[in-house]
Backbone as JSON, one array per atom type, in Angstrom:
{
  "sequence": "MDIDQLRRRHKAELVEKALKIFCPEEVGQEVKIYWLERLLEGHDVRQMLEHLKHGHSRSLEKSRFGGVEMCVSTGGVEVIDQDLEFHADGRRKLWVRIENDSTSAWETTPEQPLYAAYHWYDETGNVHDFDGKRTPLPKPIHPGDTLPMEIDIVNPSAPGDYRLMVTMVMEGQFWMEEKELDIHHIPITVLEYDGDGLTRQARDLYHQLKRSVMEAAH",
  "N": [[0.89, -1.28, 0.06], [0.71, 2.16, -1.01], [1.89, 5.65, -0.38], [-0.43, 7.35, -0.76], [-2.65, 5.67, -0.77], [-2.68, 5.04, 1.94], [-2.81, 7.55, 3.17], [-5.38, 8.24, 2.12], [-6.94, 5.95, 3.16], [-6.88, 6.48, 5.99], [-7.86, 9.27, 6.4], [-10.46, 8.39, 5.29], [-11.24, 6.9, 7.56], [-11.27, 8.67, 9.66], [-13.52, 10.34, 8.58], [-15.35, 8.58, 9.05], [-15.63, 8.15, 11.75], [-16.19, 10.65, 12.71], [-18.73, 11.15, 11.33], [-20.41, 9.07, 12.68], [-20.2, 10.2, 15.44], [-21.48, 12.84, 15.29], [-23.73, 12.63, 13.48], [-25.61, 10.49, 14.23], [-27.75, 9.09, 13.09], [-28.29, 7.22, 10.31], [-26.35, 8.05, 7.16], [-26.03, 9.18, 3.67], [-23.8, 7.35, 1.29], [-22.78, 9.46, -0.41], [-22.53, 11.32, 1.16], [-20.24, 10.68, 2.58], [-18.38, 10.3, 0.82], [-18.48, 13.09, 0.0], [-17.14, 14.54, 2.5], [-14.71, 12.88, 2.37], [-13.19, 13.58, 0.15], [-13.07, 16.69, 0.33], [-11.23, 16.35, 2.74], [-9.25, 15.28, 1.54], [-8.18, 17.23, -0.25], [-7.38, 18.81, 1.13], [-8.9, 20.29, 3.46], [-9.9, 21.7, 6.24], [-9.87, 19.91, 9.33], [-11.11, 20.8, 11.35], [-13.3, 22.51, 10.55], [-14.73, 20.86, 9.12], [-15.92, 19.28, 11.49], [-17.12, 21.22, 12.5], [-19.38, 21.97, 10.61], [-20.46, 19.35, 10.63], [-21.61, 19.15, 13.38], [-23.52, 21.15, 13.43], [-25.29, 20.21, 11.82], [-25.13, 20.24, 8.87], [-24.66, 18.62, 6.99], [-26.5, 17.47, 5.32], [-27.34, 19.44, 3.53], [-25.23, 20.21, 2.44], [-24.64, 17.72, 0.98], [-26.67, 17.99, -0.94], [-26.18, 20.17, -2.27], [-23.93, 19.54, -3.75], [-24.49, 16.89, -5.24], [-27.04, 17.1, -5.93], [-27.44, 18.07, -8.43], [-26.62, 16.23, -10.53], [-26.9, 14.99, -13.42], [-28.41, 11.87, -14.19], [-27.53, 10.18, -16.52], [-27.11, 8.01, -19.53], [-23.94, 7.38, -20.29], [-22.63, 7.67, -23.06], [-20.03, 7.16, -25.05], [-16.31, 6.88, -24.79], [-13.16, 6.12, -23.71], [-9.95, 5.9, -24.59], [-6.49, 4.53, -24.64], [-3.9, 6.36, -25.79], [-1.16, 6.82, -25.57], [2.27, 6.19, -26.65], [4.32, 5.07, -25.35], [4.42, 2.24, -23.1], [6.06, 1.67, -20.8], [6.32, 0.49, -17.41], [6.93, 0.99, -14.32], [7.32, -0.98, -11.01], [5.62, 0.09, -8.14], [6.08, 2.67, -8.85], [5.42, 6.18, -10.17], [3.44, 7.57, -12.99], [2.5, 9.51, -15.82], [0.13, 9.2, -18.2], [-1.08, 9.2, -21.62], [-4.32, 9.63, -22.59], [-7.5, 9.51, -24.64], [-10.64, 10.93, -24.59], [-13.7, 10.41, -25.66], [-16.68, 12.04, -26.21], [-20.05, 11.02, -26.51], [-22.26, 11.61, -25.68], [-25.57, 13.59, -25.06], [-24.88, 15.74, -23.48], [-22.45, 18.09, -21.76], [-19.34, 17.16, -20.62], [-17.6, 17.46, -17.56], [-15.33, 18.63, -14.78], [-16.69, 19.48, -12.01], [-18.05, 21.04, -8.72], [-20.75, 20.64, -8.84], [-20.77, 18.67, -11.01], [-19.02, 16.06, -10.46], [-16.77, 14.61, -11.92], [-14.23, 12.56, -13.09], [-11.22, 11.14, -14.49], [-10.01, 8.02, -14.37], [-8.78, 4.79, -13.34], [-8.67, 1.18, -13.2], [-6.64, -1.52, -11.99], [-5.89, -4.95, -12.76], [-4.85, -7.98, -12.12], [-2.89, -10.73, -13.85], [-4.99, -13.04, -13.98], [-7.35, -11.87, -14.13], [-8.25, -10.93, -11.79], [-9.29, -8.17, -9.53], [-6.92, -5.96, -8.77], [-6.38, -3.05, -7.93], [-8.8, -1.13, -7.32], [-9.7, 1.33, -6.98], [-8.61, 3.33, -8.59], [-6.26, 6.3, -8.8], [-7.52, 9.72, -9.16], [-7.87, 11.96, -11.95], [-8.78, 15.34, -12.65], [-10.78, 16.59, -15.02], [-9.35, 18.56, -17.65], [-10.72, 20.74, -19.02], [-14.07, 21.48, -20.19], [-15.76, 18.67, -22.22], [-17.42, 18.55, -24.78], [-20.47, 17.69, -26.53], [-19.97, 15.38, -28.88], [-17.21, 15.86, -29.15], [-13.8, 15.39, -28.72], [-11.34, 14.55, -26.36], [-7.86, 14.77, -25.85], [-5.62, 13.89, -23.32], [-3.33, 13.88, -20.31], [-3.03, 11.28, -17.84], [-3.17, 10.87, -14.38], [-1.0, 7.88, -13.06], [-0.96, 5.46, -10.53], [1.43, 3.05, -10.19], [1.22, -0.9, -9.87], [2.58, -2.39, -7.07], [4.15, -4.53, -7.07], [6.52, -6.39, -9.37], [5.16, -7.63, -12.47], [2.86, -9.34, -14.71], [-0.15, -7.53, -15.77], [-3.41, -6.17, -16.01], [-4.59, -3.26, -17.4], [-7.36, -1.13, -17.19], [-8.46, 2.07, -18.32], [-10.95, 4.48, -17.38], [-13.81, 6.39, -16.42], [-15.0, 8.17, -13.74], [-18.14, 8.97, -11.91], [-17.86, 10.73, -9.33], [-18.95, 9.25, -6.06], [-21.2, 8.38, -7.39], [-21.41, 6.65, -9.89], [-19.31, 4.42, -11.61], [-18.37, 5.06, -14.92], [-18.27, 3.21, -17.06], [-20.16, 1.59, -16.46], [-22.52, 2.92, -17.34], [-22.29, 2.24, -20.26], [-20.06, 3.3, -21.19], [-17.63, 3.14, -23.55], [-14.81, 0.91, -23.22], [-11.35, 0.03, -22.58], [-9.28, -3.06, -21.98], [-5.96, -3.06, -21.12], [-3.02, -4.92, -21.71], [-0.17, -4.81, -19.63], [3.09, -5.37, -18.66], [4.69, -4.8, -15.72], [7.65, -3.67, -14.67], [10.56, -4.37, -12.71], [11.79, -1.69, -10.74], [15.16, -0.54, -11.51], [16.32, 1.7, -10.58], [17.03, 3.38, -12.9], [18.26, 6.76, -14.12], [18.53, 7.88, -12.03], [20.98, 9.39, -9.96], [24.84, 8.4, -9.76], [25.19, 8.16, -6.78], [22.58, 8.22, -5.55], [21.41, 5.94, -6.66], [22.86, 4.13, -5.67], [22.13, 4.34, -3.2], [19.5, 3.65, -3.26], [19.72, 0.96, -4.2], [20.66, -0.2, -1.92], [18.71, 0.51, 0.07], [16.88, -1.04, -1.16], [17.78, -3.65, -0.48], [17.8, -3.76, 2.07], [15.21, -3.67, 2.78], [14.29, -6.11, 1.39], [15.58, -8.02, 3.08], [14.55, -7.47, 5.59], [11.95, -8.47, 5.35], [12.42, -11.06, 5.07]],
  "CA": [[0.04, -0.05, 0.01], [1.32, 3.59, -1.12], [1.4, 6.52, 0.87], [-1.7, 7.93, -1.09], [-3.6, 4.5, -0.24], [-2.58, 5.27, 3.16], [-3.49, 8.84, 3.49], [-6.89, 8.05, 1.78], [-7.67, 5.3, 4.52], [-6.93, 7.5, 7.32], [-9.18, 10.2, 6.35], [-11.94, 7.83, 5.41], [-11.41, 6.42, 8.86], [-11.76, 9.93, 10.38], [-14.85, 10.68, 8.3], [-16.54, 7.56, 9.7], [-15.62, 8.41, 12.92], [-16.82, 11.97, 12.94], [-20.22, 10.92, 11.09], [-20.87, 8.57, 14.07], [-20.4, 10.95, 16.73], [-22.22, 13.92, 14.85], [-24.58, 12.17, 12.67], [-25.6, 8.99, 14.59], [-28.45, 8.63, 11.79], [-27.69, 6.53, 8.72], [-26.23, 9.2, 5.9], [-25.67, 8.56, 2.78], [-22.31, 7.26, 0.91], [-22.25, 10.6, -0.95], [-22.02, 12.68, 2.41], [-18.82, 10.07, 3.03], [-17.46, 10.85, -0.14], [-17.93, 14.39, 0.34], [-15.97, 14.96, 3.15], [-13.51, 12.36, 2.35], [-12.63, 14.54, -0.99], [-12.71, 17.63, 1.09], [-10.09, 16.39, 3.38], [-7.89, 14.96, 0.8], [-7.98, 18.39, -0.65], [-6.52, 20.03, 2.27], [-10.22, 20.95, 3.76], [-9.36, 21.96, 7.61], [-10.69, 19.02, 9.91], [-12.3, 21.4, 12.45], [-14.51, 23.19, 10.06], [-15.69, 19.73, 9.05], [-16.54, 18.82, 12.46], [-18.34, 22.21, 13.14], [-20.47, 21.52, 9.94], [-21.33, 18.3, 11.13], [-21.97, 19.47, 14.61], [-24.61, 21.98, 13.21], [-26.15, 19.54, 11.04], [-25.18, 20.88, 7.78], [-24.25, 17.77, 6.02], [-27.44, 17.1, 4.23], [-27.49, 20.36, 2.55], [-24.05, 19.7, 1.43], [-24.87, 16.62, 0.07], [-27.9, 18.28, -1.84], [-25.5, 21.22, -3.1], [-23.02, 18.68, -4.48], [-25.01, 15.79, -5.87], [-28.64, 17.28, -6.3], [-27.82, 18.66, -9.78], [-26.03, 15.3, -11.27], [-28.05, 14.18, -14.55], [-28.02, 10.33, -14.24], [-27.63, 10.05, -18.0], [-26.04, 7.33, -20.28], [-22.77, 8.29, -20.65], [-22.21, 7.3, -24.31], [-18.78, 7.41, -25.5], [-15.21, 6.02, -24.81], [-11.94, 6.13, -23.54], [-9.04, 5.19, -25.37], [-5.34, 4.9, -24.19], [-2.98, 6.47, -26.7], [0.33, 6.67, -25.14], [3.12, 4.96, -27.12], [5.32, 4.64, -24.21], [3.66, 1.64, -22.27], [6.61, 1.23, -19.81], [5.69, 0.81, -16.03], [7.71, 0.16, -13.03], [6.59, -1.37, -9.92], [5.8, 1.0, -7.06], [6.3, 4.07, -9.37], [4.15, 6.6, -10.79], [3.5, 7.91, -14.17], [1.51, 10.25, -16.58], [-0.65, 8.15, -19.42], [-1.94, 9.98, -22.42], [-5.52, 9.01, -23.36], [-8.22, 9.99, -25.36], [-11.66, 10.71, -24.06], [-14.67, 10.86, -26.46], [-17.95, 12.49, -25.44], [-21.23, 10.94, -27.44], [-23.64, 11.79, -25.14], [-25.87, 14.81, -25.39], [-24.51, 16.62, -22.65], [-21.15, 18.19, -21.68], [-18.66, 16.25, -19.43], [-16.51, 18.46, -17.1], [-15.11, 18.35, -13.45], [-17.18, 20.68, -11.37], [-18.53, 20.65, -7.58], [-21.77, 20.07, -9.19], [-20.47, 17.38, -11.66], [-17.62, 15.7, -9.82], [-16.4, 13.63, -13.04], [-12.78, 12.24, -13.41], [-10.52, 10.01, -15.49], [-9.8, 6.97, -13.35], [-8.43, 3.64, -13.72], [-8.82, 0.0, -12.51], [-5.84, -2.49, -12.14], [-6.45, -6.23, -12.69], [-3.86, -9.02, -12.11], [-3.12, -11.52, -15.11], [-5.84, -13.83, -13.83], [-8.34, -11.09, -14.17], [-8.89, -10.41, -10.3], [-8.94, -6.87, -9.16], [-5.76, -5.75, -7.82], [-6.55, -1.93, -7.57], [-10.1, -1.08, -8.33], [-10.13, 2.74, -6.76], [-7.58, 4.25, -9.04], [-6.32, 7.73, -8.64], [-8.61, 10.4, -9.96], [-7.41, 13.01, -12.68], [-10.02, 15.97, -13.07], [-10.6, 17.01, -17.08], [-8.74, 20.13, -17.86], [-11.76, 21.54, -19.58], [-15.16, 20.67, -20.9], [-15.84, 17.91, -23.36], [-18.67, 18.79, -25.49], [-20.93, 16.4, -27.41], [-19.51, 15.03, -30.14], [-15.8, 16.18, -29.12], [-12.67, 14.47, -28.0], [-10.12, 15.38, -25.49], [-6.56, 13.99, -25.42], [-5.3, 14.51, -21.8], [-2.61, 12.84, -19.33], [-3.79, 11.19, -16.21], [-2.13, 9.94, -13.03], [-1.21, 6.48, -12.45], [-0.01, 5.14, -9.43], [1.64, 1.78, -10.7], [1.18, -1.84, -8.81], [3.63, -2.34, -6.06], [5.2, -5.31, -7.54], [6.41, -6.37, -10.96], [4.39, -8.83, -13.23], [1.55, -8.98, -15.88], [-1.43, -6.91, -15.16], [-4.32, -5.3, -17.02], [-5.13, -1.51, -17.07], [-8.46, -0.35, -17.6], [-8.75, 3.37, -18.16], [-12.2, 4.54, -17.1], [-14.0, 7.58, -15.79], [-16.06, 7.89, -12.39], [-18.88, 10.03, -11.12], [-17.68, 10.58, -7.54], [-20.03, 9.04, -5.31], [-22.62, 7.9, -7.84], [-21.17, 5.38, -10.75], [-18.15, 4.2, -12.67], [-19.07, 5.08, -16.26], [-18.5, 1.79, -17.49], [-21.56, 0.95, -15.91], [-23.39, 3.55, -18.0], [-22.33, 2.22, -21.27], [-18.87, 3.78, -21.66], [-16.61, 2.13, -24.31], [-13.43, 0.87, -22.44], [-10.51, -1.24, -23.1], [-8.2, -3.46, -21.3], [-4.53, -3.04, -21.8], [-2.14, -5.83, -20.92], [0.99, -4.1, -19.16], [4.35, -6.04, -17.74], [5.07, -4.08, -14.77], [9.03, -3.96, -14.68], [11.15, -3.97, -11.66], [12.57, -0.49, -11.01], [16.32, -0.51, -11.45], [17.34, 2.86, -10.34], [17.59, 4.14, -13.93], [17.72, 7.97, -14.12], [19.18, 8.41, -10.71], [22.82, 9.55, -10.19], [25.33, 7.27, -9.06], [25.2, 8.08, -5.59], [21.17, 7.83, -5.33], [21.3, 4.45, -7.49], [23.54, 3.03, -4.63], [21.24, 4.38, -1.72], [18.32, 3.1, -3.58], [19.59, -0.54, -3.91], [20.84, -0.58, -0.5], [17.26, 0.62, 0.81], [15.89, -2.04, -1.21], [18.26, -5.02, 0.01], [17.34, -3.75, 3.54], [13.54, -4.09, 2.87], [13.78, -7.8, 1.32], [15.93, -8.89, 4.26], [13.52, -7.44, 6.56], [10.92, -9.37, 4.89], [12.35, -12.54, 5.26]],
  "C": [[1.03, 1.28, -0.05], [0.99, 4.52, 0.08], [0.04, 7.21, 0.49], [-2.86, 6.89, -0.48], [-4.05, 4.8, 1.49], [-3.51, 6.29, 3.82], [-5.3, 8.54, 3.12], [-7.86, 6.95, 2.73], [-7.82, 5.75, 5.73], [-7.9, 8.2, 7.31], [-10.58, 9.76, 6.08], [-12.04, 7.31, 6.79], [-12.09, 7.76, 9.83], [-13.16, 10.54, 9.92], [-15.61, 9.71, 8.81], [-16.73, 8.02, 11.22], [-16.38, 9.79, 13.74], [-18.49, 11.85, 12.82], [-20.88, 10.25, 12.44], [-21.12, 9.02, 15.19], [-21.64, 12.14, 16.48], [-23.46, 13.62, 14.19], [-25.0, 10.6, 13.15], [-26.77, 8.34, 13.59], [-27.68, 8.22, 10.67], [-27.62, 7.93, 7.88], [-25.87, 8.34, 4.99], [-24.21, 8.11, 2.22], [-21.66, 8.51, 0.29], [-21.88, 11.63, 0.05], [-20.51, 12.04, 2.91], [-17.92, 10.83, 2.35], [-17.07, 12.54, -0.12], [-16.84, 15.14, 0.85], [-14.63, 14.04, 3.26], [-12.66, 13.35, 1.15], [-12.18, 15.67, -0.48], [-11.23, 17.8, 1.88], [-9.0, 15.97, 2.68], [-7.52, 16.31, 0.08], [-7.49, 19.65, -0.04], [-7.66, 20.6, 3.27], [-9.57, 20.97, 5.34], [-10.53, 20.96, 8.42], [-11.78, 19.65, 10.94], [-13.29, 22.1, 11.8], [-15.3, 22.13, 9.28], [-16.19, 19.39, 10.24], [-17.84, 20.18, 12.93], [-19.09, 22.06, 11.86], [-20.96, 20.42, 10.43], [-22.08, 18.6, 12.45], [-23.3, 20.5, 14.61], [-25.52, 21.54, 12.14], [-26.45, 20.15, 9.82], [-24.97, 19.72, 6.53], [-25.34, 17.34, 5.01], [-27.67, 18.17, 3.03], [-26.09, 20.32, 1.52], [-23.82, 18.79, 0.46], [-25.83, 17.05, -1.17], [-26.91, 19.32, -2.98], [-24.3, 20.41, -3.84], [-23.42, 17.95, -5.33], [-26.32, 15.9, -6.54], [-28.52, 17.2, -7.92], [-27.49, 17.46, -11.14], [-27.12, 14.67, -12.07], [-27.31, 12.67, -14.62], [-28.34, 9.66, -15.6], [-26.74, 8.71, -18.51], [-25.02, 8.04, -20.98], [-21.99, 7.72, -21.87], [-20.98, 7.87, -24.75], [-17.41, 6.54, -25.27], [-13.91, 6.61, -24.3], [-10.58, 5.11, -24.08], [-7.23, 5.2, -24.88], [-4.45, 5.02, -25.72], [-1.72, 6.82, -26.65], [1.21, 5.88, -25.59], [4.06, 4.45, -26.16], [4.38, 3.9, -22.93], [4.9, 0.87, -21.06], [6.09, 1.71, -18.48], [6.49, 0.25, -14.88], [7.09, 0.1, -11.88], [6.83, -0.27, -8.71], [6.13, 2.59, -7.32], [4.94, 4.71, -9.56], [4.45, 7.39, -12.03], [2.66, 8.99, -14.63], [1.32, 9.27, -17.62], [-1.37, 9.09, -20.46], [-2.95, 8.93, -22.94], [-6.49, 10.26, -24.15], [-9.68, 9.99, -25.13], [-12.65, 11.17, -25.4], [-16.1, 10.93, -25.92], [-19.0, 12.09, -26.75], [-22.34, 10.8, -27.1], [-24.38, 13.06, -25.68], [-25.89, 15.78, -24.27], [-22.82, 16.94, -22.23], [-20.74, 17.4, -20.4], [-17.76, 17.3, -18.91], [-16.31, 18.05, -15.64], [-15.42, 19.69, -12.89], [-17.67, 20.02, -9.81], [-19.88, 20.01, -8.01], [-21.52, 18.89, -10.04], [-19.3, 16.87, -11.44], [-17.18, 14.4, -10.77], [-15.12, 13.47, -13.17], [-12.72, 11.19, -14.11], [-10.02, 9.3, -14.24], [-9.46, 5.82, -13.95], [-8.82, 2.23, -12.79], [-7.6, -1.19, -12.77], [-6.27, -3.91, -12.03], [-5.06, -7.03, -12.79], [-4.21, -9.66, -13.43], [-4.22, -12.65, -15.22], [-7.3, -13.25, -13.71], [-8.97, -10.86, -12.68], [-8.38, -9.05, -10.46], [-7.73, -6.76, -8.27], [-5.74, -4.31, -7.36], [-7.62, -1.38, -8.22], [-10.28, 0.64, -8.28], [-9.06, 3.71, -7.27], [-7.52, 5.66, -8.66], [-7.04, 8.51, -9.65], [-7.72, 11.59, -10.7], [-8.72, 13.76, -13.08], [-9.95, 16.32, -14.71], [-9.99, 18.5, -16.94], [-9.59, 21.08, -18.13], [-12.98, 20.47, -19.93], [-15.21, 19.64, -22.14], [-17.01, 17.99, -23.75], [-19.32, 17.71, -26.26], [-20.46, 16.2, -28.66], [-17.89, 15.34, -30.11], [-14.92, 15.22, -28.62], [-11.83, 15.08, -27.53], [-8.9, 14.61, -25.55], [-6.12, 14.6, -24.24], [-4.27, 13.48, -21.2], [-3.69, 12.93, -17.96], [-2.92, 10.48, -15.51], [-2.2, 8.72, -13.01], [-0.35, 6.19, -11.6], [0.06, 3.35, -9.87], [1.52, 0.31, -9.51], [2.67, -1.87, -8.03], [4.74, -3.53, -6.37], [5.32, -5.78, -9.11], [5.75, -7.68, -11.16], [3.46, -8.19, -14.25], [0.48, -8.39, -15.15], [-2.29, -6.53, -16.4], [-4.74, -4.21, -16.46], [-6.09, -1.38, -17.86], [-8.71, 0.85, -17.08], [-10.48, 3.61, -18.27], [-12.53, 6.28, -16.87], [-15.0, 7.23, -14.74], [-16.73, 9.65, -11.98], [-18.72, 9.93, -9.84], [-18.84, 10.24, -6.98], [-21.18, 8.35, -6.09], [-22.41, 6.61, -8.73], [-19.82, 5.41, -11.31], [-19.02, 4.11, -14.03], [-18.92, 3.97, -17.25], [-19.59, 0.96, -17.43], [-22.71, 1.78, -16.79], [-23.02, 3.63, -19.63], [-20.89, 2.62, -22.06], [-17.96, 2.98, -22.13], [-15.28, 2.15, -23.49], [-12.72, -0.14, -22.78], [-9.61, -1.86, -22.27], [-6.66, -3.79, -21.86], [-3.52, -3.83, -21.15], [-0.7, -4.94, -20.82], [1.85, -4.87, -18.34], [4.87, -4.65, -17.17], [6.53, -4.66, -14.47], [9.39, -3.47, -13.18], [11.98, -2.97, -11.54], [14.12, -0.86, -10.65], [17.33, 0.69, -10.94], [17.59, 3.67, -11.78], [17.22, 5.54, -14.06], [18.18, 8.47, -12.86], [20.96, 8.66, -10.86], [23.21, 8.38, -9.62], [24.91, 7.09, -7.55], [23.49, 7.86, -4.9], [20.94, 6.57, -5.8], [21.82, 3.67, -6.06], [22.76, 3.0, -3.51], [20.24, 3.59, -2.08], [18.67, 1.64, -3.19], [20.14, -0.99, -2.47], [19.63, -0.76, 0.45], [16.58, -1.06, 0.43], [16.53, -3.55, -0.67], [17.68, -5.07, 1.33], [15.97, -4.22, 3.87], [13.59, -5.63, 2.6], [14.54, -8.33, 2.34], [15.15, -8.47, 5.49], [12.29, -8.28, 6.29], [11.01, -10.95, 5.22], [13.24, -12.77, 6.83]]
}
């Protein structure tokens, strides 16, 4: 589990505890997602607690999610990057092309929290990482238009053969492949990182740390 996943888990646990204290009645998943995303964006915890203390969670839920159109998201996402070299436990940018064949514009706003994202599967088809890192759309994609853009990818932590599925998500609502978005599974061989690109001193330090981790694991 990388630092982003640990941070997300910690914030999610914080939101769960706060809601249990200040909102003992059942609240929707949308409220939890709302506050989780706010904390991940740097929202002050004390402000969240004040809002919950005064019972504002429902109004926030309505303002963020009430106007989302639950329409069929006809269109597609295609990986167009020619460089498909991935290294274990790393991060990279990946070029994709998003095509909007629906009847409404796609954009990332508080009222329409739409993001590019992805799922990782292992070579047997089992989910490796379903909740991929989100990347906001840099500008609206109008009906009939396409948008090439770079998305942020967190690579699997172990080398091996995987399948990458780039998709889109309406945060707190649905994954767009559930709404007829055309997606593809791309076979990816994740390589072990060898320190390429580092200075000689940094590479030596990297290999020392790697040996220490392996020795500790055994």
